Coordinates of C-alpha atoms in Angstrom, one line a residue:
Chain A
X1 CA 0.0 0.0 0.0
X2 CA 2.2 3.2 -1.5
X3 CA 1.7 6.4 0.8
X4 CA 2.9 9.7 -0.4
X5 CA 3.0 12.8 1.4
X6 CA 2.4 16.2 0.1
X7 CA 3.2 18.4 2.2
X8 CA 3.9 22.5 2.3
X9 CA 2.5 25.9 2.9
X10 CA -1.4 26.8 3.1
X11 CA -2.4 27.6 -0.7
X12 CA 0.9 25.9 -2.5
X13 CA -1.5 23.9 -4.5
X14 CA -1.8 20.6 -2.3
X15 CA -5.2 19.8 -3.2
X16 CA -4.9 20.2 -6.8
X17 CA -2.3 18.4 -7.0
X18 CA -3.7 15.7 -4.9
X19 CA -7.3 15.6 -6.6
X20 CA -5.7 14.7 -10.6
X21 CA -3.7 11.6 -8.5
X22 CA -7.0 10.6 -7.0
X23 CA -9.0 11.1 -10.0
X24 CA -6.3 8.9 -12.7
X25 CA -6.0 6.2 -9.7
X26 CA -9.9 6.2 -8.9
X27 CA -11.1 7.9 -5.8
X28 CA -12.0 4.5 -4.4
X29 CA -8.6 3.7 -4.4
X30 CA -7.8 6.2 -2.4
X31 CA -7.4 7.6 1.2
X32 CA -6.7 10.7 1.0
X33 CA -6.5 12.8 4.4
X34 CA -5.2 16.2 5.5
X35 CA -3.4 16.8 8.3
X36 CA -4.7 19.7 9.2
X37 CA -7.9 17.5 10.9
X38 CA -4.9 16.9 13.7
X39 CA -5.6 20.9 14.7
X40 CA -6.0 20.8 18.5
X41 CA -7.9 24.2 18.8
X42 CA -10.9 25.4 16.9
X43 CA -10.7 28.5 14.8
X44 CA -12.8 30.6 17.9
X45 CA -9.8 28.7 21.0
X46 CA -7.2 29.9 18.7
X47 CA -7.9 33.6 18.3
X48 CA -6.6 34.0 22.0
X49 CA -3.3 32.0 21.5
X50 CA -0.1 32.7 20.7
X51 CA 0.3 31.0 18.3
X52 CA -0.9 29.8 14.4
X53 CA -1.8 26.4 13.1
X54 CA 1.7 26.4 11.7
X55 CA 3.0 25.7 15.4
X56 CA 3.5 22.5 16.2
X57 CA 1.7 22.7 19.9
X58 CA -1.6 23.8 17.8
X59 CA -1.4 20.1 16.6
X60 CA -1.8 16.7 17.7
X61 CA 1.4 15.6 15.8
X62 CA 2.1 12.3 18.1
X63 CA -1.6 11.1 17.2
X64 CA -0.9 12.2 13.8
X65 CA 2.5 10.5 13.7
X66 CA 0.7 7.4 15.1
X67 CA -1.8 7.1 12.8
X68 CA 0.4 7.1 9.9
X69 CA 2.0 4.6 11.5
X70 CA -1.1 2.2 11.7
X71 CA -2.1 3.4 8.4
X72 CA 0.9 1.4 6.7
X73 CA 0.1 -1.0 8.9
X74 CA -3.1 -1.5 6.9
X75 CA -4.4 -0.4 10.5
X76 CA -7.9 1.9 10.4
X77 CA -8.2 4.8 12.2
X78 CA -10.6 7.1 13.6
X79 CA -9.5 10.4 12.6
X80 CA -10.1 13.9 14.0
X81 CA -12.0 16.8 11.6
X82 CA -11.4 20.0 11.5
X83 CA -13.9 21.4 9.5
X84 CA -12.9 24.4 7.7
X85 CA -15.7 25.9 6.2
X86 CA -17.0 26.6 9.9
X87 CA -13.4 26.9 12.1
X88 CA -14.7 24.0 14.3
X89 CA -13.9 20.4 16.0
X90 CA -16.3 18.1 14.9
X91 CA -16.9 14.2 15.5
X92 CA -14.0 11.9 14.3
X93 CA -14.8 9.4 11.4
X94 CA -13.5 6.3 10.9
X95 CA -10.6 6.0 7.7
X96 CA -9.5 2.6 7.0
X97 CA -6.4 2.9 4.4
X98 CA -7.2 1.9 0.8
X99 CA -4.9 1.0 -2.1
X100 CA -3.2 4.2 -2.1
X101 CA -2.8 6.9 0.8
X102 CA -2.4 10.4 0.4
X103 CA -1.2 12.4 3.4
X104 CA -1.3 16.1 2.5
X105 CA -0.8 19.5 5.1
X106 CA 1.5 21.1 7.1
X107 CA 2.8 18.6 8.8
X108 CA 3.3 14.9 7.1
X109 CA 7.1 15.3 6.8
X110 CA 7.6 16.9 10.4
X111 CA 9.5 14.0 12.0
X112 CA 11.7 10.9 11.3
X113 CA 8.9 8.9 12.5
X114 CA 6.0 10.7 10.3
X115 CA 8.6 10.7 7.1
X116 CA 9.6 6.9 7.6
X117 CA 5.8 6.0 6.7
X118 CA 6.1 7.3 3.7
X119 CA 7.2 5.6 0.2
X120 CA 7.4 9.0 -1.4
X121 CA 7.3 12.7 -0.2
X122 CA 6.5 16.0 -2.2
X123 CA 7.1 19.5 -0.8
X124 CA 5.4 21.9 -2.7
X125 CA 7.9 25.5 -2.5
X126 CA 6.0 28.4 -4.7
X127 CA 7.8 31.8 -4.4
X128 CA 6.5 33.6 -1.4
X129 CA 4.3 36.1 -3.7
X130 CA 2.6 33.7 -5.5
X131 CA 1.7 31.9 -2.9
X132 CA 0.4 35.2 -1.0
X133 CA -2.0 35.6 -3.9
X134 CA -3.3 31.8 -4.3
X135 CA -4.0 32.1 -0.1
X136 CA -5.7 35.3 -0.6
X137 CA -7.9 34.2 -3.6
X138 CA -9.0 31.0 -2.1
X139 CA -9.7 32.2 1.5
X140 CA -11.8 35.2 0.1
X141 CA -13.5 33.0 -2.4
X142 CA -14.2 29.8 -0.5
X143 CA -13.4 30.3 3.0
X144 CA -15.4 33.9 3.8
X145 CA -12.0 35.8 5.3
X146 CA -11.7 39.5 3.7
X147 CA -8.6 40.5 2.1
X148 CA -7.0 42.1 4.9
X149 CA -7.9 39.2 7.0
X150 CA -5.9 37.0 4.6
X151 CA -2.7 39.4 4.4
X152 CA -2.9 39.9 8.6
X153 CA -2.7 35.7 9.1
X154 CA -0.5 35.7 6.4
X155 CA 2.1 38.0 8.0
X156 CA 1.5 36.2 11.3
X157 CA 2.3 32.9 10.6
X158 CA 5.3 34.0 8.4
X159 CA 7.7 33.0 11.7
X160 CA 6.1 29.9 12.6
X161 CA 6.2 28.9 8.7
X162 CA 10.2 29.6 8.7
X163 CA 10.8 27.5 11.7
X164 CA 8.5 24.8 11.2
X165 CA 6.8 24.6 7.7
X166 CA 9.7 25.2 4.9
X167 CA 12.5 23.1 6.5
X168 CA 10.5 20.2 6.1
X169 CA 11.5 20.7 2.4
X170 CA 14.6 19.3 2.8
X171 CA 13.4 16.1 3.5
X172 CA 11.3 15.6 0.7
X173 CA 11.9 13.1 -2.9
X174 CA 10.5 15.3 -4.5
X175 CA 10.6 19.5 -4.2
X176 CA 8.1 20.8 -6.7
X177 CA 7.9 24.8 -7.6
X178 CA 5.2 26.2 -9.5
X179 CA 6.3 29.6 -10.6
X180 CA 5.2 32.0 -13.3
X181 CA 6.8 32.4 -16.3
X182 CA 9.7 34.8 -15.9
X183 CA 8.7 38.0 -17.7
X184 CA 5.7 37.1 -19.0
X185 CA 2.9 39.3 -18.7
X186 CA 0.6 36.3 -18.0
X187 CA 1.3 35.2 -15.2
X188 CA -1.3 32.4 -15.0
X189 CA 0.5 30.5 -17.5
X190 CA 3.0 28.6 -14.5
X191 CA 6.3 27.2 -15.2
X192 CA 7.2 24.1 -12.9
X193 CA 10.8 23.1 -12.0
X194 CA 10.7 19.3 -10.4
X195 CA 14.0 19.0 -8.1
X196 CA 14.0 14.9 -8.2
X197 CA 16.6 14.0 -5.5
X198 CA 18.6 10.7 -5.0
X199 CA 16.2 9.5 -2.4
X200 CA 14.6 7.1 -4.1
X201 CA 14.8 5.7 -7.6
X202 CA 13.2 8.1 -10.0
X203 CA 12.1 7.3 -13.9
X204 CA 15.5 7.2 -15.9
X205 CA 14.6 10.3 -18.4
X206 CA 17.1 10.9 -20.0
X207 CA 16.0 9.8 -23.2
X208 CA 13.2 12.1 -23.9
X209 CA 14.6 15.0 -22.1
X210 CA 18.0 17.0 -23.0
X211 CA 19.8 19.4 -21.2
X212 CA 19.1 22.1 -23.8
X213 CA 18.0 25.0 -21.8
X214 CA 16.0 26.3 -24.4
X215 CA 13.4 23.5 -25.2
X216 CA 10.2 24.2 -23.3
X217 CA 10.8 20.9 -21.6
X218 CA 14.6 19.9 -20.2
X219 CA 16.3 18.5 -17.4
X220 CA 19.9 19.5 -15.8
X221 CA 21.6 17.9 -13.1
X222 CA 21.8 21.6 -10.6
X223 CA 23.0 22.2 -7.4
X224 CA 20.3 22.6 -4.8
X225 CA 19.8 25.5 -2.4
X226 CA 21.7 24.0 0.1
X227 CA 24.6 22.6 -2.2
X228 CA 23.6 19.2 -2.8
X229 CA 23.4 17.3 -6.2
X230 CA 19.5 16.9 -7.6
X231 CA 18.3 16.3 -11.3
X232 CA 16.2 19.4 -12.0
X233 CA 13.1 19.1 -14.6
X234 CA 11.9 22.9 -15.6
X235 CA 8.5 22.5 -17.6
X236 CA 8.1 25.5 -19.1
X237 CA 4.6 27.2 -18.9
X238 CA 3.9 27.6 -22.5
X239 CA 5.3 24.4 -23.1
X240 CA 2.5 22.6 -25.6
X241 CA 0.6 19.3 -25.3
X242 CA 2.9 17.1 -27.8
X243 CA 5.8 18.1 -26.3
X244 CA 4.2 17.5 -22.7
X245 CA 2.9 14.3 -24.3
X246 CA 6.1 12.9 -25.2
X247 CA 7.9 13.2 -21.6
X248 CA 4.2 11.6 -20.3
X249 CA 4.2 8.8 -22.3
X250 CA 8.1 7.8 -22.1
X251 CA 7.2 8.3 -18.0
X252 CA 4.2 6.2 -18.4
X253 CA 5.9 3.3 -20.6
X254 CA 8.7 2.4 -18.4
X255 CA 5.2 1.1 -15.8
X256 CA 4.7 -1.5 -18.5
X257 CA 0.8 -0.8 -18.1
X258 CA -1.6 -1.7 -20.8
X259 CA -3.8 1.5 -21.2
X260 CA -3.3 5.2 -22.5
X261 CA -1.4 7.6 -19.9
X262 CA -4.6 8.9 -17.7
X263 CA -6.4 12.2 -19.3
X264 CA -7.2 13.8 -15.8
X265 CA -3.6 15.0 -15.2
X266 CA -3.0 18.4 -15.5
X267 CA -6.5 19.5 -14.9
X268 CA -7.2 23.4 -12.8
X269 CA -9.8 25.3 -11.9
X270 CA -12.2 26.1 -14.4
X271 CA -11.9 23.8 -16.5
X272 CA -8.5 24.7 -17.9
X273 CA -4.8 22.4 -18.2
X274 CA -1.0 22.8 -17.1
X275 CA 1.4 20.7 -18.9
X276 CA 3.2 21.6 -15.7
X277 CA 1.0 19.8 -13.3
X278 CA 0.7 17.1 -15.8
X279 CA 4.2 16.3 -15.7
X280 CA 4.0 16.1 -12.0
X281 CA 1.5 14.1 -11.3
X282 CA 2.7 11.8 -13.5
X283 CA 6.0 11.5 -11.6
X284 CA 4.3 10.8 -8.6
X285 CA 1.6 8.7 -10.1
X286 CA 4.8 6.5 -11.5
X287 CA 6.1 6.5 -8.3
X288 CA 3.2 5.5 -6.6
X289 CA 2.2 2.3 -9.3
X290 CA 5.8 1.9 -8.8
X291 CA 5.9 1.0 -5.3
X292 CA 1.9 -1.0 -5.5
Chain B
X1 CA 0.2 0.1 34.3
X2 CA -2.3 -1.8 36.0
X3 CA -5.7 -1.7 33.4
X4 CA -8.9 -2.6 35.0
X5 CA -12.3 -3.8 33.0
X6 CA -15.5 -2.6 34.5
X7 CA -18.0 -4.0 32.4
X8 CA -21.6 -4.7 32.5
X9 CA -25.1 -3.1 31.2
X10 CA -26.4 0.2 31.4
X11 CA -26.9 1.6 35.2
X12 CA -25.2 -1.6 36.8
X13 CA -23.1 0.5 39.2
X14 CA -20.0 0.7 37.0
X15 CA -19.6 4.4 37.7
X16 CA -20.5 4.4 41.7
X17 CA -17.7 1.1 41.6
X18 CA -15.5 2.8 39.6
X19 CA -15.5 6.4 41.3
X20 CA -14.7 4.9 45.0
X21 CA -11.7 3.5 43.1
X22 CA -10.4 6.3 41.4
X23 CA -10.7 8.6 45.0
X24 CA -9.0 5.6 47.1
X25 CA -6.0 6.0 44.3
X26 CA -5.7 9.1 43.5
X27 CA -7.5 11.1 40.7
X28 CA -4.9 12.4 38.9
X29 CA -3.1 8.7 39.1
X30 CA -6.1 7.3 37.0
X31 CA -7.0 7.9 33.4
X32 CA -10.5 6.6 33.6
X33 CA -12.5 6.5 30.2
X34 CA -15.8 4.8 29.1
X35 CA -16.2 2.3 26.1
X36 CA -19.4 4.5 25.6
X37 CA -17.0 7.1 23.7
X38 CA -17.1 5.1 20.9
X39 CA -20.3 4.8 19.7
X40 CA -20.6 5.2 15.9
X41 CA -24.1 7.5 16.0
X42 CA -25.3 10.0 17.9
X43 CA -28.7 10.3 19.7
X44 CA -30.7 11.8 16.6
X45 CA -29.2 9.0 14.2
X46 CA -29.9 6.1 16.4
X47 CA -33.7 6.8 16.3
X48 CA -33.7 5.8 12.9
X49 CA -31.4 2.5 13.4
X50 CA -32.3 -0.6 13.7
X51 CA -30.4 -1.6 16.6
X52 CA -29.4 -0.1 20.1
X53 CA -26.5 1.4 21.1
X54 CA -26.0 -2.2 22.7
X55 CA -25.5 -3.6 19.2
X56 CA -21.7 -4.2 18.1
X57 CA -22.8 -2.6 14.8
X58 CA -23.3 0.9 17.0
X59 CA -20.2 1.2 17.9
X60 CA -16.5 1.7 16.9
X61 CA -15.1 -1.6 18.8
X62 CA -12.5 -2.1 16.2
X63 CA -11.2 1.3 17.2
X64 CA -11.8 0.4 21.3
X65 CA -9.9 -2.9 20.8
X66 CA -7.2 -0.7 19.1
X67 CA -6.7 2.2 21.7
X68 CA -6.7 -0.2 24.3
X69 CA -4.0 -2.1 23.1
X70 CA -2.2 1.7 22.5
X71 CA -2.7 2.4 26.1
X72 CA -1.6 -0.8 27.6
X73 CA 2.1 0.0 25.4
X74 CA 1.9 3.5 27.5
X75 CA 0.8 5.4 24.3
X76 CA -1.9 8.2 24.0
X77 CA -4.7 8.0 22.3
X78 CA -7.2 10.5 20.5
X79 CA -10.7 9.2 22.5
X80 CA -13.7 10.0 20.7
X81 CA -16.3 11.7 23.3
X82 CA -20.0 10.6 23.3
X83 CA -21.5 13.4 25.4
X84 CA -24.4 12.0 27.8
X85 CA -26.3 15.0 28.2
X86 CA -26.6 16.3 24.9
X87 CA -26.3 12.6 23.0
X88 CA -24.1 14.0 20.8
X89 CA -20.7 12.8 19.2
X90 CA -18.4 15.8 20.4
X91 CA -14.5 16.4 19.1
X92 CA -12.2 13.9 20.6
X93 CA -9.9 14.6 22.9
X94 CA -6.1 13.5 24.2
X95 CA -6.0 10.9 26.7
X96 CA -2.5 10.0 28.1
X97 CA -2.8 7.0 30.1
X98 CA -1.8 7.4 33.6
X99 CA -0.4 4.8 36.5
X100 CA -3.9 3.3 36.4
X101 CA -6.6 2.8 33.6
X102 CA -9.6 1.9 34.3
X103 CA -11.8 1.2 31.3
X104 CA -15.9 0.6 32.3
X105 CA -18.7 0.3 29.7
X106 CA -21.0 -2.1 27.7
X107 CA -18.2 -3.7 25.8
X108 CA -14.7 -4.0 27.5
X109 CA -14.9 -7.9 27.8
X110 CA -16.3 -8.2 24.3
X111 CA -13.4 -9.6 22.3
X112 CA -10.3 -11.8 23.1
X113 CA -8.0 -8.9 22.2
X114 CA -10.2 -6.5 24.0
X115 CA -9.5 -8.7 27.3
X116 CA -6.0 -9.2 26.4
X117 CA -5.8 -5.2 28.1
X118 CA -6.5 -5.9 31.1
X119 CA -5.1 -7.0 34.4
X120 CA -8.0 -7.6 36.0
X121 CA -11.3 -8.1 34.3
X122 CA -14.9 -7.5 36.5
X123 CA -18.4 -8.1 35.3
X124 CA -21.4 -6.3 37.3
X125 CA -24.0 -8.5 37.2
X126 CA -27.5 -7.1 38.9
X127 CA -30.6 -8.8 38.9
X128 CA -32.8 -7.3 36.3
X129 CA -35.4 -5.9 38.3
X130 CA -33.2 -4.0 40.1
X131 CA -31.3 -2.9 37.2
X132 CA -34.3 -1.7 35.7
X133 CA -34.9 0.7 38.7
X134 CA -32.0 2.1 38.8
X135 CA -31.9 2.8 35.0
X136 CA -35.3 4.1 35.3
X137 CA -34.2 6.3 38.5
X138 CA -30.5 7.7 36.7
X139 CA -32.0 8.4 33.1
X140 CA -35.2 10.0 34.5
X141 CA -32.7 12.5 37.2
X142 CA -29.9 13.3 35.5
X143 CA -30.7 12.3 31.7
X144 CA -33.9 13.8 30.9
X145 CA -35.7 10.8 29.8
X146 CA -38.9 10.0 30.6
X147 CA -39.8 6.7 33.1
X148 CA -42.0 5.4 30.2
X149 CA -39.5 6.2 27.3
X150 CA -36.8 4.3 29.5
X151 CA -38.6 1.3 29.7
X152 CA -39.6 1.4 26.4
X153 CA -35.8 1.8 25.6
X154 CA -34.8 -1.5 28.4
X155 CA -37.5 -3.3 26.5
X156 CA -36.2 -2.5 22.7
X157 CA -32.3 -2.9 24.5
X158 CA -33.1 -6.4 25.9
X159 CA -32.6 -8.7 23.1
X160 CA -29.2 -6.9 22.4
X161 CA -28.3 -7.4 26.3
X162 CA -29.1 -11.1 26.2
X163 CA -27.2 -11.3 22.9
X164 CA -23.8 -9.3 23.2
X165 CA -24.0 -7.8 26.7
X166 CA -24.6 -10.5 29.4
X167 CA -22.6 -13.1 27.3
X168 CA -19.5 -10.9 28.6
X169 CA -20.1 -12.1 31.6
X170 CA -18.2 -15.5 31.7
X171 CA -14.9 -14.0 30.7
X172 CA -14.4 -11.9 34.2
X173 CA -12.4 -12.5 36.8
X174 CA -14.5 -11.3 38.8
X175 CA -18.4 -11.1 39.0
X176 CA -20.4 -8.4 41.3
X177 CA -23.7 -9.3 41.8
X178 CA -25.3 -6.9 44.4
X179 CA -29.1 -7.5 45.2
X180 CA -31.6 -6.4 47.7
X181 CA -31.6 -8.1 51.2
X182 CA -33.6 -11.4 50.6
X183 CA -37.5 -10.6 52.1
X184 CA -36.1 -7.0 53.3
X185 CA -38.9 -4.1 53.0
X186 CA -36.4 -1.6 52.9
X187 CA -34.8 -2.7 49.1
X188 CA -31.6 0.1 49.8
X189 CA -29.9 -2.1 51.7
X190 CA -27.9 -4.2 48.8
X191 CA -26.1 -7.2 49.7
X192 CA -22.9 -8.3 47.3
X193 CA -22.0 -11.6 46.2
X194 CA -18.2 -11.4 44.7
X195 CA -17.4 -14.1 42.6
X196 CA -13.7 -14.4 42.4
X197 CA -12.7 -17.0 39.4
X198 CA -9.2 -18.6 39.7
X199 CA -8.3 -16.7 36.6
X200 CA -6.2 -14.4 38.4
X201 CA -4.4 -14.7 42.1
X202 CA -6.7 -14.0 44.4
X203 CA -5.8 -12.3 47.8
X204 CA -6.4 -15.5 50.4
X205 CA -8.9 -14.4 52.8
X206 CA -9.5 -18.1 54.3
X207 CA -8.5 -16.8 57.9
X208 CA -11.0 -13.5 57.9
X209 CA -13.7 -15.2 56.3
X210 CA -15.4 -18.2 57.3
X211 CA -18.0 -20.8 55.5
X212 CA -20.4 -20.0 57.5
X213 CA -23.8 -19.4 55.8
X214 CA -24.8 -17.1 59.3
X215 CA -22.4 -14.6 59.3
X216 CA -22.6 -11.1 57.9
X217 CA -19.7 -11.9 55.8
X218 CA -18.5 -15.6 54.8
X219 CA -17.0 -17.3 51.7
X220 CA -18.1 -20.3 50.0
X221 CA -16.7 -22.5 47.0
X222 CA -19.5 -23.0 45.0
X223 CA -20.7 -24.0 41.5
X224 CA -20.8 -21.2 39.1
X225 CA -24.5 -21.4 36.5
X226 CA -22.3 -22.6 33.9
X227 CA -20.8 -25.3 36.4
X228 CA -17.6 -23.9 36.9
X229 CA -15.7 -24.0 40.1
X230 CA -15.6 -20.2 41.9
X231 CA -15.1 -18.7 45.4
X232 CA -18.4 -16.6 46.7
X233 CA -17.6 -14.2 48.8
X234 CA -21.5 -13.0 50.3
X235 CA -21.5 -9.3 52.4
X236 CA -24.8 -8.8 54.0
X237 CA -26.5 -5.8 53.0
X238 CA -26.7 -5.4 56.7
X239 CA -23.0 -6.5 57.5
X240 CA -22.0 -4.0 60.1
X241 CA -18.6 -1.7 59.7
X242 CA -16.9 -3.6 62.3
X243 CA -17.3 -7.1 61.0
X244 CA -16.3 -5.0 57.2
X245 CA -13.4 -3.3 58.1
X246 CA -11.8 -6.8 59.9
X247 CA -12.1 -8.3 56.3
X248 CA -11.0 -4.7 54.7
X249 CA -7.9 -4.5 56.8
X250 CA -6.9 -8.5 56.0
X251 CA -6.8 -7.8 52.5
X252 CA -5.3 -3.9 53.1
X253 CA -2.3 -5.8 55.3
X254 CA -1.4 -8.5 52.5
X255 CA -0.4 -5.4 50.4
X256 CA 2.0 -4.6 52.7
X257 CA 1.1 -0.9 52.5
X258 CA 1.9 1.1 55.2
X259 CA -1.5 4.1 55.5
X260 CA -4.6 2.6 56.8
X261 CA -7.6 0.9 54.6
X262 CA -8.3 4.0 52.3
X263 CA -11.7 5.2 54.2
X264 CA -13.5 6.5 50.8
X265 CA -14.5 3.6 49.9
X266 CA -18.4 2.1 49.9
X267 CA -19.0 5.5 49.8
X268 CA -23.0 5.8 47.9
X269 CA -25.3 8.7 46.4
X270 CA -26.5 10.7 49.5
X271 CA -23.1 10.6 51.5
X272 CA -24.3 7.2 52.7
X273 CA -22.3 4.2 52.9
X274 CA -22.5 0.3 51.6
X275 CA -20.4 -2.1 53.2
X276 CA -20.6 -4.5 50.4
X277 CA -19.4 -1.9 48.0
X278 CA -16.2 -1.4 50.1
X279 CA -15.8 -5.0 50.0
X280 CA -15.8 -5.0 46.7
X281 CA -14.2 -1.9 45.4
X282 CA -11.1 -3.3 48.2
X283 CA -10.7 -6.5 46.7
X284 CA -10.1 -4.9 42.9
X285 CA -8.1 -1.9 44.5
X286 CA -5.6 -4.7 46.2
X287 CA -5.2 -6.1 42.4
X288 CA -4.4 -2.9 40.9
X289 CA -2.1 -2.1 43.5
X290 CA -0.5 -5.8 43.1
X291 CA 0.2 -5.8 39.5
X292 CA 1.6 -2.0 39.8

C-alpha cells in the first residue's frame, strides 16, 4: 500500500495536486486525508493563542504520527475533523487505508517517524508572492475571510512557517515549484521546476529529455539551495501538449501498463490544463504504481 | 500500568464502583474512560437505526480494541467523546494513560484482544429488576428521559443485552452481583456476592472469612450457573462496619502498605455508605495495587 506525502505551505497547490492523483487512480482507491484534521484548537480557542496552526503545539502531531504509522500498517483509524468551512472540531470518522494513501498538510514530513511511513514525499515550495496571492484568492473566495484578514494571518504565521513549515522541504523526494513564467505578462500560465533528489529511484529520463535549456521541456543535473546534487526538470509554462505528451508517455511506458497515460492530469480550476502539473503528477503517479 | 475492565449493562453500578476506586487511588493517578465514547451515532441517528447502542454494529469496537491495546504499550490516544447529556458525538480529545486505567462500559470484555488489556477483568452482574430501577431512577434525574421512554428503551435494549452484553459475563475474573436483602422491605440495603474466578491470584482471605452461611460476611466454594468451580464471597447488605473493616484490613495488610484501609470507599449517592461496595471496590483496589 504506497503512501505519499504532500506536504507545504497553506495555498501551495496541495489539493490540486492531490485531486488529478486521486482522479487517474480512482477515488475508491484512495485515502486521501489532510493533516490539518490533527488541529488541536478550533478557529474561535485559537484567536486568543499565541500561536498559528503552523505551530506544532496547535497540533496533535504524536496522534498524527501514530496514525500514519497504523495506516501502513493496513491499520484503520478514527480520525479527528477540522472542518474548515466553519473553524470548528467536529466528530472523528473512521478512515481505514485503501490502495493508495495520500497524506497532505502542514505537517506529514515533520518528524523521522511521520517521514519513515512514507514511500514517497513531495514538498510543494511556490515563491513567497505567488503563494500570497493563491492564499488570498481562495480564503476570500471559499473560505469567507476578507482580504486584509488574509494578508494579517498571512504575516502572522510567516515565523512559525520559517521555523517549522519550509525546513520540512529538505526532507522531501520530490521539491516541486510552481512559478510563473519569468517576464511574461501572463502570469497564470506557470512554469514548474521538479527537483528529483537521489532518495529514491526516479524514472530514468534521460532519453526524452536533454539538457538544452531552451526546449520548453529539459532536465539539468543543478545544485540545490543548500549545495547538494538533484536532477532538476523545468516545464516550461507555454510548453504545448505534444511536447508534454512525449515526456508523459516515455514516463508512463517504463510502468509497462496496458492503457493510455490517464487524461485527468494536469486539470485546474475552471476547467483549464497545465502541462506543468501534468508532468507532475505523472511523476508521482509513477512513483506510486511503482511502489503498489 | 495496572488496566482494569469494568463492564456490564447500562446503570449496573460501573460508575459508583468505579468512582470509589479512582478517590482511594488518586484522581490524577487514574486515566478513567468509558467504552461508551465510541459509539458510531449519535442520539438523533440512532432513532432511525435498527439496533441499540447495545448492538456491536453501534459502535467503533474495532477502534476500542485498538486504543486499548495503545494504552496498555503506555501510548496516548485520540478518544472520541460521546457526550451523555446532549447525546451528541463531540470532538475527541487527548488521553494519556496514567499509573492506572480503568476502562468501564458495555463492551470491554467483548473480544479476546479487548481482554487481552486488562489485568484484571470485572463483570457487574444485577438482577434485572433491580437494574431496571435504577436505569429508570438515573435516566429519569440526570438524563432527561422520561420513566415510560426508559422502559420502552430497556424493553427495545433487551434482546441486544441477552445477545452481546450478558454473554461478557463469563470472561471476568470477577463477578459483582449486588441484590436487595432477601424478604427486606427496605430494598436500599444491597447485599454483594463477589465471585472471584481462579483466573487471576486471588488475595487468600480463608482466615478472615469463614464458611459460614450465618455470618454477615462468609465465603463459599460454590458452583458457578455454567458449572464452573468459583469462590463466593457474600457481604450482607446489613453486614456491620466492624465485621467489614476486619475483612478490609486483611486484604489492606497483605499489600503490605503502610496508611490505613483508604476510608472513601463504599461510599454511595447521599453521602451514605454500603459495606458490600467497600468490599468489593477493596478487593479490585488490592489487584491494581498488586500488579503496579
Amino acid at each position: 500500500m504506497p503512501m505519499l506525502a504532500i506536504a507545504g505551505d497553506s495555498a501551495t497547490g496541495k489539493t490540486t495536486l492531490s485531486h488529478g492523483l486521486a482522479k487517474a487512480l480512482g477515488p475508491e482507491k484512495i485515502t486521501w486525508m489532510c493533516t490539518d484534521d490533527y488541529h488541536k484548537y478550533d478557529r474561535q480557542e485559537r484567536k486568543d493563542l499565541p500561536f498559528t496552526p503552523l505551530h506544532p503545539d496547535c497540533n496533535y502531531l504524536e496522534i498524527m504520527e501514530q496514525h500514519l504509522q497504523l495506516l501502513t500498517l493496513g491499520q484503520p483509524i478514527l480520525k479527528p475533523i477540522y472542518n474548515h468551512d466553519t473553524g470548528t472540531l467536529d466528530r472523528p470518522v473512521l478512515v481505514h487505508p485503501a490502495q493508495y494513501v495520500i497524506v497532505d498538510g502542514l505537517f506529514p514530513l515533520w518528524s523521522k517517524l511521520s517521514r519513515a511511513c512514507f514511500d514517497v514525499t513531495v514538498f510543494l515550495d511556490p515563491p513567497e508572492h505567488i503563494r500570497r496571492q493563491w492564499k488570498v484568492y481562495r480564503d476570500v473566495t471559499k473560505r469567507g475571510y476578507t482580504e486584509e484578514q488574509v494578508l494579517r494571518d498571512l504575516d502572522k504565521r510567516e515565523p512559525e512557517s520559517e521555523a517549522y513549515i519550509r525546513p520540512q522541504r529538505k526532507h522531501a523526494d520530490i521539491v516541486i515549484r510552481f512559478a510563473p513564467v519569468e517576464g511574461a505578462a501572463d502570469s497564470k500560465a506557470l512554469s514548474a521546476t521538479i527537483l528529483l533528489r537521489p532518495t529514491i529511484p526516479h524514472p530514468d529520463l534521460s532519453d526524452v529529455l536533454s539538457n538544452d535549456s531552451k526546449g520548453a521541456l529539459h532536465m539539468k543535473l543543478i545544485r540545490d539551495d543548500d549545495g547538494k546534487p538533484v536532477d532538476a526538470i523545468h516545464v516550461h509554462g507555454h510548453a504545448n501538449r505534444e511536447a508534454s505528451r512525449e515526456v508523459e508517455e516515455a514516463i508512463w511506458s517504463k510502468l509497462g501498463i496496458d492503457a493510455p497515460v490517464p487524461d485527468c492530469l494536469g486539470e485546474i480550476e475552471g476547467g483549464k490544463r497545465s502541462e506543468p502539473l501534468a508532468i507532475a503528477q505523472l511523476i508521482l503517479l509513477y512513483h506510486l504504481l511503482l511502489v503498489s
